[in-house]
Amino acid sequence: MTSEMTAADPMVGIVMGSASDQPKMEAAGFMLDRFGIPHESNVISAHRTPDQAAEYAKLAEERGLEVIIAAAGMAAHLAGVMAAHTVLPVIGVPMAGGALNGVDSLYATVQMPAGVPVATVAINGSANAAVLAVQIMAVSRPELREKLRMFKKELGQGLKI
Ligand code: RP5
């Protein structure tokens, strides 16, 4: 990772299994904007467009992405598929919906076998996925760490996400 941030190229890739996930994922984009992190958002399904899912993950690193946020509902394997094809950190967001309303996607996302982790946030936890992405990127970027400190201060002063 470098300590430079360019405005143009996305550094965080948000993928979601369906356009129906979009409203629940908007908070991730808002949060990344808040920290000045360029990002992109794509609908890619592990089971409906599996080749595209694998290609996205395989090309992510050379495209300059540093973190992938993957959201899916029901038998949610998108984040795991992403993690299978890249060494970039993958943050999974289980989506509520279907008969089990997100408990299924929570288990599917968090219960990755050893060796291929997916950092899983809460059901519909898209804002936290973005904050975690920023925290990962901040390891080598003091200016981002300062923004995170300010953010935590604002939370303590009553900021609602
Ligand atoms: C998953 O199935 C998606 O991530 C979405 O959460 C859920 C339902 O998808 P749609 O039937 O609305 O396309 O693949």
GROMACS .gro file of C-alpha atoms and ligand atoms in nm:
model
  175
    1MET     CA    1   0.000   0.000   0.000
    2THR     CA    2   0.111   0.354  -0.064
    3SER     CA    3   0.035   0.657   0.146
    4GLU     CA    4  -0.098   0.848  -0.154
    5MET     CA    5  -0.465   0.873  -0.232
    6THR     CA    6  -0.581   0.969  -0.578
    7ALA     CA    7  -0.929   1.100  -0.639
    8ALA     CA    8  -0.993   0.908  -0.958
    9ASP     CA    9  -0.927   0.541  -0.907
   10PRO     CA   10  -1.146   0.338  -0.673
   11MET     CA   11  -0.965   0.204  -0.367
   12VAL     CA   12  -1.261   0.015  -0.224
   13GLY     CA   13  -1.478  -0.210  -0.435
   14ILE     CA   14  -1.834  -0.264  -0.316
   15VAL     CA   15  -2.009  -0.563  -0.470
   16MET     CA   16  -2.358  -0.686  -0.397
   17GLY     CA   17  -2.549  -0.991  -0.509
   18SER     CA   18  -2.857  -0.812  -0.637
   19ALA     CA   19  -2.982  -0.465  -0.722
   20SER     CA   20  -3.231  -0.527  -0.442
   21ASP     CA   21  -2.938  -0.497  -0.198
   22GLN     CA   22  -2.861  -0.145  -0.315
   23PRO     CA   23  -3.072   0.053  -0.063
   24LYS     CA   24  -2.915  -0.131   0.230
   25MET     CA   25  -2.566  -0.068   0.092
   26GLU     CA   26  -2.595   0.306   0.036
   27ALA     CA   27  -2.458   0.379   0.384
   28ALA     CA   28  -2.126   0.221   0.284
   29GLY     CA   29  -2.082   0.467   0.000
   30PHE     CA   30  -2.180   0.763   0.218
   31MET     CA   31  -1.932   0.656   0.483
   32LEU     CA   32  -1.648   0.611   0.235
   33ASP     CA   33  -1.729   0.954   0.092
   34ARG     CA   34  -1.708   1.097   0.441
   35PHE     CA   35  -1.348   0.975   0.464
   36GLY     CA   36  -1.263   1.079   0.109
   37ILE     CA   37  -1.210   0.724  -0.012
   38PRO     CA   38  -1.280   0.670  -0.382
   39HIS     CA   39  -1.497   0.367  -0.434
   40GLU     CA   40  -1.703   0.182  -0.691
   41SER     CA   41  -2.019  -0.022  -0.663
   42ASN     CA   42  -2.123  -0.320  -0.876
   43VAL     CA   43  -2.399  -0.580  -0.876
   44ILE     CA   44  -2.228  -0.916  -0.919
   45SER     CA   45  -2.375  -1.248  -0.813
   46ALA     CA   46  -2.179  -1.553  -0.705
   47HIS     CA   47  -2.447  -1.782  -0.848
   48ARG     CA   48  -2.608  -1.578  -1.128
   49THR     CA   49  -2.285  -1.433  -1.273
   50PRO     CA   50  -2.016  -1.659  -1.124
   51ASP     CA   51  -1.754  -1.595  -1.394
   52GLN     CA   52  -1.788  -1.220  -1.346
   53ALA     CA   53  -1.755  -1.264  -0.969
   54ALA     CA   54  -1.431  -1.459  -1.003
   55GLU     CA   55  -1.291  -1.216  -1.260
   56TYR     CA   56  -1.373  -0.914  -1.044
   57ALA     CA   57  -1.189  -1.061  -0.747
   58LYS     CA   58  -0.893  -1.178  -0.954
   59LEU     CA   59  -0.843  -0.835  -1.115
   60ALA     CA   60  -0.914  -0.628  -0.803
   61GLU     CA   61  -0.554  -0.602  -0.686
   62GLU     CA   62  -0.406  -0.498  -1.020
   63ARG     CA   63  -0.688  -0.245  -1.061
   64GLY     CA   64  -0.568  -0.075  -0.742
   65LEU     CA   65  -0.844  -0.181  -0.507
   66GLU     CA   66  -0.728  -0.231  -0.149
   67VAL     CA   67  -1.040  -0.367   0.017
   68ILE     CA   68  -1.349  -0.543  -0.115
   69ILE     CA   69  -1.684  -0.508   0.058
   70ALA     CA   70  -1.920  -0.788  -0.048
   71ALA     CA   71  -2.288  -0.790   0.043
   72ALA     CA   72  -2.533  -1.071  -0.022
   73GLY     CA   73  -2.846  -1.223   0.123
   74MET     CA   74  -2.984  -1.573   0.181
   75ALA     CA   75  -2.724  -1.848   0.107
   76ALA     CA   76  -2.467  -1.572   0.081
   77HIS     CA   77  -2.149  -1.695  -0.081
   78LEU     CA   78  -2.041  -1.378  -0.263
   79ALA     CA   79  -1.794  -1.261   0.002
   80GLY     CA   80  -1.643  -1.608   0.027
   81VAL     CA   81  -1.604  -1.631  -0.349
   82MET     CA   82  -1.433  -1.292  -0.350
   83ALA     CA   83  -1.198  -1.406  -0.073
   84ALA     CA   84  -1.121  -1.726  -0.263
   85HIS     CA   85  -0.986  -1.531  -0.559
   86THR     CA   86  -0.787  -1.249  -0.399
   87VAL     CA   87  -0.541  -1.178  -0.121
   88LEU     CA   88  -0.705  -0.841  -0.055
   89PRO     CA   89  -0.907  -0.816   0.267
   90VAL     CA   90  -1.275  -0.894   0.209
   91ILE     CA   91  -1.545  -0.756   0.436
   92GLY     CA   92  -1.877  -0.937   0.419
   93VAL     CA   93  -2.212  -0.774   0.482
   94PRO     CA   94  -2.498  -1.022   0.540
   95MET     CA   95  -2.819  -0.883   0.393
   96ALA     CA   96  -3.155  -0.921   0.563
   97GLY     CA   97  -3.432  -1.079   0.356
   98GLY     CA   98  -3.585  -1.409   0.260
   99ALA     CA   99  -3.750  -1.655   0.498
  100LEU     CA  100  -3.472  -1.630   0.758
  101ASN     CA  101  -3.430  -1.254   0.729
  102GLY     CA  102  -3.051  -1.240   0.738
  103VAL     CA  103  -2.968  -1.512   0.989
  104ASP     CA  104  -2.892  -1.736   0.693
  105SER     CA  105  -2.666  -1.483   0.525
  106LEU     CA  106  -2.496  -1.402   0.856
  107TYR     CA  107  -2.402  -1.764   0.908
  108ALA     CA  108  -2.305  -1.815   0.543
  109THR     CA  109  -2.081  -1.509   0.546
  110VAL     CA  110  -1.916  -1.544   0.886
  111GLN     CA  111  -1.857  -1.919   0.890
  112MET     CA  112  -1.568  -1.933   0.646
  113PRO     CA  113  -1.340  -2.234   0.680
  114ALA     CA  114  -0.989  -2.168   0.812
  115GLY     CA  115  -0.749  -2.005   0.567
  116VAL     CA  116  -0.997  -1.794   0.372
  117PRO     CA  117  -1.132  -1.529   0.609
  118VAL     CA  118  -1.418  -1.292   0.549
  119ALA     CA  119  -1.438  -1.011   0.806
  120THR     CA  120  -1.810  -1.014   0.871
  121VAL     CA  121  -2.007  -0.720   1.005
  122ALA     CA  122  -2.365  -0.710   1.135
  123ILE     CA  123  -2.671  -0.793   0.926
  124ASN     CA  124  -2.719  -0.488   0.701
  125GLY     CA  125  -2.406  -0.341   0.862
  126SER     CA  126  -2.289  -0.155   0.555
  127ALA     CA  127  -2.177   0.157   0.742
  128ASN     CA  128  -1.953  -0.051   0.966
  129ALA     CA  129  -1.813  -0.234   0.664
  130ALA     CA  130  -1.700   0.101   0.529
  131VAL     CA  131  -1.553   0.213   0.861
  132LEU     CA  132  -1.363  -0.116   0.887
  133ALA     CA  133  -1.235  -0.070   0.530
  134VAL     CA  134  -1.109   0.276   0.625
  135GLN     CA  135  -0.943   0.135   0.937
  136ILE     CA  136  -0.763  -0.128   0.728
  137MET     CA  137  -0.644   0.137   0.486
  138ALA     CA  138  -0.545   0.366   0.773
  139VAL     CA  139  -0.278   0.123   0.897
  140SER     CA  140  -0.033   0.282   0.653
  141ARG     CA  141  -0.196   0.627   0.635
  142PRO     CA  142  -0.160   0.858   0.938
  143GLU     CA  143  -0.396   1.115   0.783
  144LEU     CA  144  -0.672   0.858   0.768
  145ARG     CA  145  -0.607   0.756   1.128
  146GLU     CA  146  -0.653   1.120   1.225
  147LYS     CA  147  -0.987   1.129   1.042
  148LEU     CA  148  -1.091   0.814   1.227
  149ARG     CA  149  -0.999   0.975   1.560
  150MET     CA  150  -1.215   1.276   1.473
  151PHE     CA  151  -1.497   1.043   1.370
  152LYS     CA  152  -1.484   0.860   1.704
  153LYS     CA  153  -1.487   1.192   1.884
  154GLU     CA  154  -1.799   1.293   1.690
  155LEU     CA  155  -1.963   0.963   1.780
  156GLY     CA  156  -1.897   1.044   2.144
  157GLN     CA  157  -2.058   1.383   2.091
  158GLY     CA  158  -2.377   1.225   1.965
  159LEU     CA  159  -2.321   1.178   1.590
  160LYS     CA  160  -2.578   0.930   1.459
  161ILE     CA  161  -2.492   0.712   1.161
  162RP5     C1  162  -2.898  -1.266  -0.296
  162RP5     O1  163  -3.033  -1.299  -0.287
  162RP5     C2  164  -2.891  -1.118  -0.308
  162RP5     O2  165  -2.773  -1.071  -0.248
  162RP5     C3  166  -3.014  -1.068  -0.239
  162RP5     O3  167  -2.986  -1.027  -0.105
  162RP5     C4  168  -3.105  -1.190  -0.237
  162RP5     C5  169  -3.230  -1.170  -0.317
  162RP5     O4  170  -3.198  -1.130  -0.449
  162RP5     P1  171  -3.311  -1.086  -0.550
  162RP5     O5  172  -3.403  -1.203  -0.565
  162RP5     O6  173  -3.381  -0.967  -0.490
  162RP5     O7  174  -3.239  -1.052  -0.677
  162RP5     O8  175  -2.840  -1.325  -0.407
   0.00000   0.00000   0.00000
